[in-house]
mmCIF file of C-alpha atoms in Angstrom:
data_model
loop_
_atom_site.group_PDB
_atom_site.id
_atom_site.type_symbol
_atom_site.label_atom_id
_atom_site.label_comp_id
_atom_site.label_asym_id
_atom_site.label_seq_id
_atom_site.Cartn_x
_atom_site.Cartn_y
_atom_site.Cartn_z
ATOM 1 C CA UNK A 27 5.507 -21.884 -17.240
ATOM 2 C CA UNK A 28 9.136 -22.961 -17.482
ATOM 3 C CA UNK A 29 11.479 -22.260 -14.531
ATOM 4 C CA UNK A 30 12.924 -18.771 -14.417
ATOM 5 C CA UNK A 31 16.297 -18.436 -12.719
ATOM 6 C CA UNK A 32 16.090 -16.528 -9.433
ATOM 7 C CA UNK A 33 19.020 -14.199 -8.658
ATOM 8 C CA UNK A 34 18.988 -15.413 -5.050
ATOM 9 C CA UNK A 35 20.300 -18.677 -6.236
ATOM 10 C CA UNK A 36 23.711 -17.057 -7.061
ATOM 11 C CA UNK A 37 24.201 -16.523 -3.306
ATOM 12 C CA UNK A 38 23.122 -19.970 -2.155
ATOM 13 C CA UNK A 39 25.078 -23.145 -1.991
ATOM 14 C CA UNK A 40 24.578 -26.257 0.123
ATOM 15 C CA UNK A 41 27.635 -25.337 2.278
ATOM 16 C CA UNK A 42 27.315 -21.862 3.723
ATOM 17 C CA UNK A 43 29.223 -21.428 6.942
ATOM 18 C CA UNK A 44 28.075 -23.891 9.502
ATOM 19 C CA UNK A 45 24.390 -23.605 8.833
ATOM 20 C CA UNK A 46 22.315 -26.770 8.456
ATOM 21 C CA UNK A 47 18.854 -25.149 7.948
ATOM 22 C CA UNK A 48 17.868 -22.620 5.244
ATOM 23 C CA UNK A 49 14.612 -20.676 5.682
ATOM 24 C CA UNK A 50 13.241 -18.879 2.653
ATOM 25 C CA UNK A 51 10.738 -16.208 3.640
ATOM 26 C CA UNK A 52 8.656 -13.902 1.537
ATOM 27 C CA UNK A 53 4.978 -13.097 0.390
ATOM 28 C CA UNK A 54 2.594 -15.748 -0.875
ATOM 29 C CA UNK A 55 3.076 -16.789 -4.415
ATOM 30 C CA UNK A 56 6.601 -15.133 -4.748
ATOM 31 C CA UNK A 57 8.093 -18.407 -5.828
ATOM 32 C CA UNK A 58 9.418 -19.844 -2.447
ATOM 33 C CA UNK A 59 8.280 -23.316 -3.082
ATOM 34 C CA UNK A 60 9.705 -23.447 -6.676
ATOM 35 C CA UNK A 61 13.049 -22.217 -5.555
ATOM 36 C CA UNK A 62 13.169 -24.656 -2.620
ATOM 37 C CA UNK A 63 12.385 -27.561 -4.849
ATOM 38 C CA UNK A 64 14.940 -26.417 -7.437
ATOM 39 C CA UNK A 65 17.590 -26.154 -4.724
ATOM 40 C CA UNK A 66 16.865 -29.553 -3.388
ATOM 41 C CA UNK A 67 17.075 -30.952 -6.809
ATOM 42 C CA UNK A 68 20.391 -29.329 -7.600
ATOM 43 C CA UNK A 69 21.828 -30.381 -4.212
ATOM 44 C CA UNK A 70 21.134 -34.069 -4.946
ATOM 45 C CA UNK A 71 17.402 -34.596 -4.198
ATOM 46 C CA UNK A 72 15.399 -35.486 -1.086
ATOM 47 C CA UNK A 73 11.892 -35.470 0.432
ATOM 48 C CA UNK A 74 9.285 -32.754 0.176
ATOM 49 C CA UNK A 75 6.270 -31.937 2.362
ATOM 50 C CA UNK A 76 3.821 -28.986 2.020
ATOM 51 C CA UNK A 77 1.702 -27.673 4.948
ATOM 52 C CA UNK A 78 -0.469 -25.443 2.840
ATOM 53 C CA UNK A 79 -3.825 -27.255 3.206
ATOM 54 C CA UNK A 80 -5.497 -28.541 6.477
ATOM 55 C CA UNK A 81 -5.160 -32.083 5.123
ATOM 56 C CA UNK A 82 -1.355 -31.603 4.732
ATOM 57 C CA UNK A 83 -1.085 -30.021 8.089
ATOM 58 C CA UNK A 84 -2.981 -32.921 9.726
ATOM 59 C CA UNK A 85 -0.050 -35.270 8.574
ATOM 60 C CA UNK A 86 2.059 -33.371 11.220
ATOM 61 C CA UNK A 87 -0.437 -32.285 13.739
ATOM 62 C CA UNK A 88 -1.513 -35.862 14.390
ATOM 63 C CA UNK A 89 1.956 -36.692 15.756
ATOM 64 C CA UNK A 90 4.640 -34.165 15.186
ATOM 65 C CA UNK A 91 7.293 -36.152 16.875
ATOM 66 C CA UNK A 92 6.698 -39.105 14.863
ATOM 67 C CA UNK A 93 6.556 -37.030 11.562
ATOM 68 C CA UNK A 94 9.973 -35.553 12.380
ATOM 69 C CA UNK A 95 11.506 -38.870 13.299
ATOM 70 C CA UNK A 96 10.416 -40.306 10.014
ATOM 71 C CA UNK A 97 11.617 -37.341 7.989
ATOM 72 C CA UNK A 98 14.151 -38.289 5.353
ATOM 73 C CA UNK A 99 16.904 -35.666 5.052
ATOM 74 C CA UNK A 100 17.570 -33.633 2.999
ATOM 75 C CA UNK A 101 14.108 -32.335 2.954
ATOM 76 C CA UNK A 102 11.914 -29.314 2.029
ATOM 77 C CA UNK A 103 9.171 -28.274 4.570
ATOM 78 C CA UNK A 104 6.887 -25.777 2.693
ATOM 79 C CA UNK A 105 4.678 -23.144 4.439
ATOM 80 C CA UNK A 106 6.144 -24.049 7.863
ATOM 81 C CA UNK A 107 4.298 -21.072 9.597
ATOM 82 C CA UNK A 108 1.142 -23.219 9.424
ATOM 83 C CA UNK A 109 2.500 -25.863 11.821
ATOM 84 C CA UNK A 110 4.297 -23.980 14.761
ATOM 85 C CA UNK A 111 4.239 -27.207 16.798
ATOM 86 C CA UNK A 112 6.943 -28.633 14.605
ATOM 87 C CA UNK A 113 9.748 -26.274 15.772
ATOM 88 C CA UNK A 114 10.879 -27.918 19.081
ATOM 89 C CA UNK A 115 11.200 -31.293 17.173
ATOM 90 C CA UNK A 116 13.169 -29.673 14.422
ATOM 91 C CA UNK A 117 15.573 -28.282 17.155
ATOM 92 C CA UNK A 118 16.011 -31.948 18.361
ATOM 93 C CA UNK A 119 16.440 -33.188 14.794
ATOM 94 C CA UNK A 120 19.126 -30.696 13.996
ATOM 95 C CA UNK A 121 20.909 -31.225 17.291
ATOM 96 C CA UNK A 122 20.909 -35.001 16.850
ATOM 97 C CA UNK A 123 22.151 -34.716 13.236
ATOM 98 C CA UNK A 124 24.932 -32.133 13.248
ATOM 99 C CA UNK A 125 26.041 -31.101 9.717
ATOM 100 C CA UNK A 126 28.059 -28.332 8.075
ATOM 101 C CA UNK A 127 25.788 -28.575 5.024
ATOM 102 C CA UNK A 128 22.187 -27.445 4.540
ATOM 103 C CA UNK A 129 19.929 -30.474 4.896
ATOM 104 C CA UNK A 130 16.689 -28.771 5.724
ATOM 105 C CA UNK A 131 15.006 -26.017 3.639
ATOM 106 C CA UNK A 132 12.011 -24.266 5.147
ATOM 107 C CA UNK A 133 9.708 -21.830 3.586
ATOM 108 C CA UNK A 134 7.202 -19.449 5.189
ATOM 109 C CA UNK A 135 5.116 -16.520 4.057
ATOM 110 C CA UNK A 136 4.247 -14.889 7.352
ATOM 111 C CA UNK A 137 6.684 -13.423 9.803
ATOM 112 C CA UNK A 138 5.099 -12.682 13.158
ATOM 113 C CA UNK A 139 4.940 -15.988 15.082
ATOM 114 C CA UNK A 140 7.064 -17.951 12.499
ATOM 115 C CA UNK A 141 10.178 -15.779 13.185
ATOM 116 C CA UNK A 142 9.571 -15.964 16.966
ATOM 117 C CA UNK A 143 9.575 -19.767 16.680
ATOM 118 C CA UNK A 144 12.628 -19.745 14.498
ATOM 119 C CA UNK A 145 14.559 -17.577 16.841
ATOM 120 C CA UNK A 146 13.646 -19.606 19.995
ATOM 121 C CA UNK A 147 14.256 -23.055 18.370
ATOM 122 C CA UNK A 148 16.870 -22.670 15.596
ATOM 123 C CA UNK A 149 19.046 -19.720 16.451
ATOM 124 C CA UNK A 150 22.531 -20.032 15.279
ATOM 125 C CA UNK A 151 21.614 -22.957 13.067
ATOM 126 C CA UNK A 152 19.580 -21.414 10.414
ATOM 127 C CA UNK A 153 20.382 -19.089 7.475
ATOM 128 C CA UNK A 154 17.367 -16.849 6.627
ATOM 129 C CA UNK A 155 16.841 -15.370 3.044
ATOM 130 C CA UNK A 156 13.982 -13.303 1.885
ATOM 131 C CA UNK A 157 12.561 -13.962 -1.605
ATOM 132 C CA UNK A 158 10.444 -11.125 -2.999
ATOM 133 C CA UNK A 159 8.531 -11.172 -6.275
ATOM 134 C CA UNK A 160 10.582 -11.000 -9.470
ATOM 135 C CA UNK A 161 12.678 -8.003 -10.390
ATOM 136 C CA UNK A 162 11.946 -6.924 -13.833
ATOM 137 C CA UNK A 163 15.286 -8.264 -15.029
ATOM 138 C CA UNK A 164 14.531 -11.642 -13.468
ATOM 139 C CA UNK A 165 11.223 -11.857 -15.326
ATOM 140 C CA UNK A 166 12.976 -10.905 -18.553
ATOM 141 C CA UNK A 167 15.786 -13.405 -17.792
ATOM 142 C CA UNK A 168 18.688 -10.849 -17.917
ATOM 143 C CA UNK A 169 21.947 -12.415 -16.865
ATOM 144 C CA UNK A 170 22.492 -12.250 -13.089
ATOM 145 C CA UNK A 171 26.052 -11.003 -13.375
ATOM 146 C CA UNK A 172 25.238 -8.027 -15.655
ATOM 147 C CA UNK A 173 22.542 -7.023 -13.268
ATOM 148 C CA UNK A 174 24.591 -7.401 -10.186
ATOM 149 C CA UNK A 175 27.471 -5.512 -11.748
ATOM 150 C CA UNK A 176 25.269 -2.512 -12.542
ATOM 151 C CA UNK A 177 23.686 -2.388 -9.154
ATOM 152 C CA UNK A 178 27.031 -2.677 -7.388
ATOM 153 C CA UNK A 179 28.413 0.052 -9.686
ATOM 154 C CA UNK A 180 25.473 2.217 -8.695
ATOM 155 C CA UNK A 181 26.475 1.827 -5.147
ATOM 156 C CA UNK A 182 30.182 2.657 -5.766
ATOM 157 C CA UNK A 183 29.459 5.685 -7.950
ATOM 158 C CA UNK A 184 30.866 3.868 -10.967
ATOM 159 C CA UNK A 185 29.781 3.836 -14.638
ATOM 160 C CA UNK A 186 26.617 1.649 -15.396
ATOM 161 C CA UNK A 187 26.088 0.004 -18.728
ATOM 162 C CA UNK A 188 23.039 -0.873 -20.805
ATOM 163 C CA UNK A 189 21.850 -4.301 -20.104
ATOM 164 C CA UNK A 190 21.917 -6.943 -22.783
ATOM 165 C CA UNK A 191 18.407 -7.972 -23.842
ATOM 166 C CA UNK A 192 17.514 -11.106 -25.909
ATOM 167 C CA UNK A 193 13.835 -11.385 -25.893
ATOM 168 C CA UNK A 194 11.049 -8.876 -26.833
ATOM 169 C CA UNK A 195 11.398 -5.318 -25.301
ATOM 170 C CA UNK A 196 9.292 -4.648 -22.265
ATOM 171 C CA UNK A 197 7.771 -1.174 -21.594
ATOM 172 C CA UNK A 198 8.061 0.348 -18.211
ATOM 173 C CA UNK A 199 4.202 0.664 -17.949
ATOM 174 C CA UNK A 200 3.791 -2.985 -18.724
ATOM 175 C CA UNK A 201 6.283 -3.909 -16.069
ATOM 176 C CA UNK A 202 4.617 -1.633 -13.538
ATOM 177 C CA UNK A 203 1.243 -3.277 -14.222
ATOM 178 C CA UNK A 204 2.601 -6.864 -14.197
ATOM 179 C CA UNK A 205 4.506 -6.423 -10.954
ATOM 180 C CA UNK A 206 6.696 -9.289 -9.978
ATOM 181 C CA UNK A 207 4.584 -12.394 -9.077
ATOM 182 C CA UNK A 208 5.705 -15.173 -11.307
ATOM 183 C CA UNK A 209 2.211 -16.342 -12.328
ATOM 184 C CA UNK A 210 1.297 -12.926 -13.548
ATOM 185 C CA UNK A 211 4.060 -12.776 -16.034
ATOM 186 C CA UNK A 212 2.565 -15.900 -17.765
ATOM 187 C CA UNK A 213 -0.845 -14.286 -18.184
ATOM 188 C CA UNK A 214 -1.967 -12.619 -21.364
ATOM 189 C CA UNK A 215 -4.329 -9.494 -21.143
ATOM 190 C CA UNK A 216 -5.283 -7.229 -18.261
ATOM 191 C CA UNK A 217 -8.537 -9.174 -17.642
ATOM 192 C CA UNK A 218 -6.595 -12.347 -16.691
ATOM 193 C CA UNK A 219 -4.106 -10.257 -14.644
ATOM 194 C CA UNK A 220 -7.008 -8.658 -12.648
ATOM 195 C CA UNK A 221 -8.603 -11.986 -12.093
ATOM 196 C CA UNK A 222 -5.320 -13.390 -10.624
ATOM 197 C CA UNK A 223 -4.928 -10.403 -8.279
ATOM 198 C CA UNK A 224 -8.529 -10.597 -7.265
ATOM 199 C CA UNK A 225 -8.103 -14.190 -6.270
ATOM 200 C CA UNK A 226 -4.714 -13.346 -4.508
ATOM 201 C CA UNK A 227 -6.385 -10.634 -2.443
ATOM 202 C CA UNK A 228 -9.270 -12.954 -1.325
ATOM 203 C CA UNK A 229 -6.817 -15.705 -0.355
ATOM 204 C CA UNK A 230 -4.628 -13.371 1.578
ATOM 205 C CA UNK A 231 -7.449 -11.612 3.506
ATOM 206 C CA UNK A 232 -9.707 -14.646 4.133
ATOM 207 C CA UNK A 233 -6.936 -17.118 4.977
ATOM 208 C CA UNK A 234 -3.557 -15.602 5.674
ATOM 209 C CA UNK A 235 -4.643 -12.732 7.655
ATOM 210 C CA UNK A 236 -6.971 -14.881 9.932
ATOM 211 C CA UNK A 237 -3.873 -16.931 10.667
ATOM 212 C CA UNK A 238 -1.625 -13.913 11.337
ATOM 213 C CA UNK A 239 -3.849 -12.009 13.776
ATOM 214 C CA UNK A 240 -7.458 -11.802 14.989
ATOM 215 C CA UNK A 241 -9.099 -9.056 12.877
ATOM 216 C CA UNK A 242 -12.772 -8.713 13.640
ATOM 217 C CA UNK A 243 -13.793 -7.022 10.499
ATOM 218 C CA UNK A 244 -11.961 -8.446 7.419
ATOM 219 C CA UNK A 245 -13.912 -6.248 4.983
ATOM 220 C CA UNK A 246 -12.685 -3.111 6.798
ATOM 221 C CA UNK A 247 -9.079 -4.301 6.640
ATOM 222 C CA UNK A 248 -9.488 -4.950 2.958
ATOM 223 C CA UNK A 249 -10.550 -1.282 2.432
ATOM 224 C CA UNK A 250 -7.456 -0.348 4.367
ATOM 225 C CA UNK A 251 -5.202 -2.226 2.003
ATOM 226 C CA UNK A 252 -6.590 -0.267 -0.896
ATOM 227 C CA UNK A 253 -6.048 2.941 0.973
ATOM 228 C CA UNK A 254 -2.432 2.065 1.681
ATOM 229 C CA UNK A 255 -1.954 1.262 -1.916
ATOM 230 C CA UNK A 256 -3.331 4.630 -2.985
ATOM 231 C CA UNK A 257 -0.773 6.275 -0.721
ATOM 232 C CA UNK A 258 2.163 4.242 -1.769
ATOM 233 C CA UNK A 259 5.404 6.509 -2.072
ATOM 234 C CA UNK A 260 3.637 9.148 0.085
ATOM 235 C CA UNK A 261 4.329 9.980 3.748
ATOM 236 C CA UNK A 262 2.587 7.808 6.267
ATOM 237 C CA UNK A 263 -0.046 9.524 8.303
ATOM 238 C CA UNK A 264 -1.648 6.894 10.614
ATOM 239 C CA UNK A 265 -4.461 9.219 11.711
ATOM 240 C CA UNK A 266 -5.355 10.161 8.193
ATOM 241 C CA UNK A 267 -5.388 6.581 7.065
ATOM 242 C CA UNK A 268 -7.607 5.542 9.878
ATOM 243 C CA UNK A 269 -9.898 8.462 9.470
ATOM 244 C CA UNK A 270 -10.897 7.412 6.017
ATOM 245 C CA UNK A 271 -12.304 4.140 7.335
ATOM 246 C CA UNK A 272 -13.243 5.299 10.838
ATOM 247 C CA UNK A 273 -10.612 3.436 12.780
ATOM 248 C CA UNK A 274 -8.157 4.680 15.397
ATOM 249 C CA UNK A 275 -4.604 5.696 14.994
ATOM 250 C CA UNK A 276 -3.578 2.545 16.856
ATOM 251 C CA UNK A 277 -5.632 0.318 14.598
ATOM 252 C CA UNK A 278 -4.329 1.991 11.558
ATOM 253 C CA UNK A 279 -0.696 1.353 12.790
ATOM 254 C CA UNK A 280 -1.536 -2.152 13.586
ATOM 255 C CA UNK A 281 -2.979 -2.792 10.171
ATOM 256 C CA UNK A 282 0.149 -1.509 8.398
ATOM 257 C CA UNK A 283 2.252 -3.794 10.677
ATOM 258 C CA UNK A 284 0.234 -6.669 9.334
ATOM 259 C CA UNK A 285 0.862 -5.622 5.766
ATOM 260 C CA UNK A 286 4.487 -5.414 6.542
ATOM 261 C CA UNK A 287 4.617 -8.887 8.244
ATOM 262 C CA UNK A 288 3.072 -10.236 5.130
ATOM 263 C CA UNK A 289 5.821 -8.886 3.026
ATOM 264 C CA UNK A 290 3.420 -6.679 1.035
ATOM 265 C CA UNK A 291 4.469 -3.283 2.196
ATOM 266 C CA UNK A 292 7.405 -1.582 3.761
ATOM 267 C CA UNK A 293 8.230 1.799 5.309
ATOM 268 C CA UNK A 294 11.195 4.004 4.497
ATOM 269 C CA UNK A 295 12.246 5.976 7.602
ATOM 270 C CA UNK A 296 13.167 9.576 7.335
ATOM 271 C CA UNK A 297 16.926 10.221 7.359
ATOM 272 C CA UNK A 298 17.705 12.646 10.280
ATOM 273 C CA UNK A 299 21.130 11.743 11.737
ATOM 274 C CA UNK A 300 23.116 14.847 12.655
ATOM 275 C CA UNK A 301 21.029 17.191 10.534
ATOM 276 C CA UNK A 302 20.332 20.572 12.019
ATOM 277 C CA UNK A 303 17.683 21.720 9.546
ATOM 278 C CA UNK A 304 14.081 21.296 10.224
ATOM 279 C CA UNK A 305 12.981 17.865 8.822
ATOM 280 C CA UNK A 306 9.717 16.006 8.113
ATOM 281 C CA UNK A 307 10.193 12.894 10.239
ATOM 282 C CA UNK A 308 7.362 10.763 8.999
ATOM 283 C CA UNK A 309 8.185 7.513 7.214
ATOM 284 C CA UNK A 310 7.260 6.939 3.544
ATOM 285 C CA UNK A 311 5.239 3.719 2.757
ATOM 286 C CA UNK A 312 6.048 1.554 -0.318
ATOM 287 C CA UNK A 313 4.026 -1.347 -1.731
ATOM 288 C CA UNK A 314 6.467 -4.038 -2.656
ATOM 289 C CA UNK A 315 4.673 -5.148 -5.679
ATOM 290 C CA UNK A 316 3.625 -2.500 -8.323
ATOM 291 C CA UNK A 317 1.174 -4.842 -9.981
ATOM 292 C CA UNK A 318 -0.793 -5.485 -6.849
ATOM 293 C CA UNK A 319 -0.608 -1.798 -6.039
ATOM 294 C CA UNK A 320 -1.999 -0.995 -9.543
ATOM 295 C CA UNK A 321 -4.741 -3.422 -9.193
ATOM 296 C CA UNK A 322 -5.725 -2.012 -5.822
ATOM 297 C CA UNK A 323 -5.950 1.473 -7.406
ATOM 298 C CA UNK A 324 -8.284 0.262 -10.110
ATOM 299 C CA UNK A 325 -5.690 0.399 -12.885
ATOM 300 C CA UNK A 326 -6.123 -2.404 -15.397
ATOM 301 C CA UNK A 327 -4.099 -1.361 -18.507
ATOM 302 C CA UNK A 328 -1.629 1.061 -19.816
ATOM 303 C CA UNK A 329 -4.234 3.564 -20.994
ATOM 304 C CA UNK A 330 -5.720 3.799 -17.413
ATOM 305 C CA UNK A 331 -2.239 4.119 -16.077
ATOM 306 C CA UNK A 332 -1.566 7.124 -18.349
ATOM 307 C CA UNK A 333 -4.730 8.778 -16.856
ATOM 308 C CA UNK A 334 -3.961 7.912 -13.249
ATOM 309 C CA UNK A 335 -3.508 11.021 -11.200
ATOM 310 C CA UNK A 336 -0.872 9.348 -8.924
ATOM 311 C CA UNK A 337 1.046 7.724 -11.770
ATOM 312 C CA UNK A 338 4.244 9.492 -10.718
ATOM 313 C CA UNK A 339 3.982 7.819 -7.260
ATOM 314 C CA UNK A 340 3.345 4.470 -8.902
ATOM 315 C CA UNK A 341 6.504 4.872 -10.968
ATOM 316 C CA UNK A 342 8.417 5.819 -7.778
ATOM 317 C CA UNK A 343 6.862 2.767 -5.976
ATOM 318 C CA UNK A 344 8.025 0.373 -8.712
ATOM 319 C CA UNK A 345 11.567 1.880 -8.775
ATOM 320 C CA UNK A 346 12.179 1.786 -5.128
ATOM 321 C CA UNK A 347 10.732 -1.782 -5.016
ATOM 322 C CA UNK A 348 13.247 -2.832 -7.693
ATOM 323 C CA UNK A 349 16.058 -1.306 -5.719
ATOM 324 C CA UNK A 350 14.820 -3.081 -2.558
ATOM 325 C CA UNK A 351 14.633 -6.482 -4.360
ATOM 326 C CA UNK A 352 18.186 -6.049 -5.822
ATOM 327 C CA UNK A 353 19.426 -5.144 -2.308
ATOM 328 C CA UNK A 354 17.970 -8.236 -0.760
ATOM 329 C CA UNK A 355 19.991 -10.368 -3.236
ATOM 330 C CA UNK A 356 23.218 -8.493 -3.862
ATOM 331 C CA UNK A 357 23.752 -6.128 -0.866
ATOM 332 C CA UNK A 358 21.579 -7.005 2.035
ATOM 333 C CA UNK A 359 23.258 -4.652 4.548
ATOM 334 C CA UNK A 360 21.958 -1.708 2.436
ATOM 335 C CA UNK A 361 19.601 0.598 4.419
ATOM 336 C CA UNK A 362 16.782 2.641 2.825
ATOM 337 C CA UNK A 363 15.563 6.050 3.890
ATOM 338 C CA UNK A 364 13.950 9.136 2.380
ATOM 339 C CA UNK A 365 14.728 12.716 3.108
ATOM 340 C CA UNK A 366 12.432 15.739 3.253
ATOM 341 C CA UNK A 367 12.972 19.211 4.462
ATOM 342 C CA UNK A 368 9.969 21.335 5.793
ATOM 343 C CA UNK A 369 10.972 23.863 3.079
ATOM 344 C CA UNK A 370 10.070 21.303 0.412
ATOM 345 C CA UNK A 371 13.505 20.010 -0.434
ATOM 346 C CA UNK A 372 13.310 16.287 -0.795
ATOM 347 C CA UNK A 373 15.103 13.068 -1.976
ATOM 348 C CA UNK A 374 12.869 10.123 -2.945
ATOM 349 C CA UNK A 375 15.275 7.424 -1.747
ATOM 350 C CA UNK A 376 18.500 7.543 0.339
ATOM 351 C CA UNK A 377 20.777 4.463 0.443
ATOM 352 C CA UNK A 378 23.167 4.008 3.349
ATOM 353 C CA UNK A 379 26.166 1.610 2.928
ATOM 354 C CA UNK A 380 29.033 1.470 5.488
ATOM 355 C CA UNK A 381 28.043 4.807 6.888
ATOM 356 C CA UNK A 382 28.034 6.477 3.503
ATOM 357 C CA UNK A 383 24.899 8.036 1.970
ATOM 358 C CA UNK A 384 23.707 7.716 -1.642
ATOM 359 C CA UNK A 385 20.791 9.988 -2.560
ATOM 360 C CA UNK A 386 18.512 8.961 -5.301
ATOM 361 C CA UNK A 387 15.720 11.154 -6.937
ATOM 362 C CA UNK A 388 13.120 9.326 -9.086
ATOM 363 C CA UNK A 389 11.396 11.235 -11.950
ATOM 364 C CA UNK A 390 8.656 9.731 -14.215
ATOM 365 C CA UNK A 391 9.757 11.742 -17.118
ATOM 366 C CA UNK A 392 11.758 11.523 -20.399
ATOM 367 C CA UNK A 393 12.457 15.264 -20.375
ATOM 368 C CA UNK A 394 15.551 15.996 -18.437
ATOM 369 C CA UNK A 395 15.896 18.999 -16.063
ATOM 370 C CA UNK A 396 18.670 20.393 -13.931
ATOM 371 C CA UNK A 397 16.025 21.103 -11.314
ATOM 372 C CA UNK A 398 15.938 17.396 -10.642
ATOM 373 C CA UNK A 399 19.303 17.751 -8.675
ATOM 374 C CA UNK A 400 18.057 20.384 -6.209
ATOM 375 C CA UNK A 401 17.043 18.047 -3.423
ATOM 376 C CA UNK A 402 20.240 15.967 -3.792
ATOM 377 C CA UNK A 403 22.334 19.200 -3.571
ATOM 378 C CA UNK A 404 20.559 20.209 -0.396
ATOM 379 C CA UNK A 405 20.888 16.729 1.081
ATOM 380 C CA UNK A 406 24.705 16.744 0.280
ATOM 381 C CA UNK A 407 25.078 20.057 2.134
ATOM 382 C CA UNK A 408 23.129 18.937 5.206
ATOM 383 C CA UNK A 409 24.807 15.506 5.578
ATOM 384 C CA UNK A 410 28.428 16.690 4.933
ATOM 385 C CA UNK A 411 30.893 13.981 5.570
ATOM 386 C CA UNK A 412 28.346 11.234 5.523
ATOM 387 C CA UNK A 413 27.506 12.063 1.934
ATOM 388 C CA UNK A 414 29.129 9.628 -0.418
ATOM 389 C CA UNK A 415 30.068 12.342 -2.855
ATOM 390 C CA UNK A 416 27.649 11.254 -5.623
ATOM 391 C CA UNK A 417 23.967 10.907 -6.251
ATOM 392 C CA UNK A 418 21.517 9.870 -8.991
ATOM 393 C CA UNK A 419 18.325 10.602 -10.642
ATOM 394 C CA UNK A 420 16.554 7.576 -12.108
ATOM 395 C CA UNK A 421 14.308 8.583 -14.859
ATOM 396 C CA UNK A 422 12.780 7.674 -18.306
ATOM 397 C CA UNK A 423 15.407 9.832 -20.055
ATOM 398 C CA UNK A 424 17.362 7.325 -21.981
ATOM 399 C CA UNK A 425 20.975 8.797 -21.624
ATOM 400 C CA UNK A 426 23.459 8.412 -18.596
ATOM 401 C CA UNK A 427 24.552 12.069 -18.370
ATOM 402 C CA UNK A 428 25.663 14.334 -15.480
ATOM 403 C CA UNK A 429 22.854 16.873 -14.703
ATOM 404 C CA UNK A 430 24.712 18.608 -11.921
ATOM 405 C CA UNK A 431 28.081 18.247 -10.312
ATOM 406 C CA UNK A 432 28.388 14.669 -9.022
ATOM 407 C CA UNK A 433 24.751 14.021 -9.844
ATOM 408 C CA UNK A 434 24.090 11.682 -12.769
ATOM 409 C CA UNK A 435 20.894 10.685 -14.545
ATOM 410 C CA UNK A 436 20.521 6.932 -14.801
ATOM 411 C CA UNK A 437 17.966 5.656 -17.382
ATOM 412 C CA UNK A 438 15.640 3.219 -15.642
ATOM 413 C CA UNK A 439 16.455 0.720 -18.431
ATOM 414 C CA UNK A 440 19.996 0.390 -16.881
ATOM 415 C CA UNK A 441 18.495 -1.252 -13.835
ATOM 416 C CA UNK A 442 15.315 -3.032 -15.126
ATOM 417 C CA UNK A 443 15.893 -3.509 -18.920
ATOM 418 C CA UNK A 444 12.509 -1.757 -19.381
ATOM 419 C CA UNK A 445 12.119 1.506 -21.473
#
């Protein structure tokens, strides 16, 4: 598979402020190692060391001080979470070799202990960037500036344009099933895709989770992951999740925190600031990768997806995950929420930027309806001055048209190049 440009590269250069260390975090197999090597090559080359296997880890664990002393800078240290003993020595290395350029690129796929070590040893010296799986536009190699311009226009309430496509068209359903892991986009056929996800889940549960936290029953945790995937884009009910596999509220909450620390899942809190109306205050869960979510729901092809009872929630999962990934690259101060009144008014996704709110409803339909704007209208009335003055519906309808005052339909193709 030839290298596919990652949009995060557009924000990275060897000289960024006074940082001398770059940490690229994100889920396993999202492309962190490939990006780190690419950056090292573009910045003039250097040394590379992975700590993914026990044999590779032994190189450092045998004598971490000697390893760091012999390290040739600039360098990439891959899967750094597997060797926590290196961090004090990295601190000494950085302090003894002050530089206004990035000379050390670290990657890591788990966030619990790794981030604690980073904050204790490298605070103020390290730039942290999160690399999630491909956006659909990355996988389809759509120009970064076009995608960035459309995303920023969305945030400003400006006109979006159709993205320029050069290769074969990609259907929305194919993009949902493929997700964003780079390896999956190179596979042909649902059977190979399912084999890849099966291997991914086994590796994640049997190796990564063991390193993250002591879970006594890994098979039970694996069942929990599938339950969480089945409830993606729905309100989080810890007790209900736990009840299905006979674990406590506390255990259920802990399991979800592990999924989040692994960059596989995230929660959208309910927006409730200065709203007098009665609200549903539960967060909404989102699986970061729609392909993995589809696999865990037993969906192997587009025909199965069309029959899937929760297909609207899976479409919403994919859309919100695409927005999350674009935000990580182009506007990382963006905050995500959802909104739901107890009287059934709701908005699937609320973006907050500089104190202004942008409500977004998501509809898995190509048949437009004015009713789609009802939740946005209620949200605008409740949030008053904090409301940006514009909102959107993202749908399969292929025209950018106004469906209510200051509420515009945005075809999903304008953000993903998929139709």
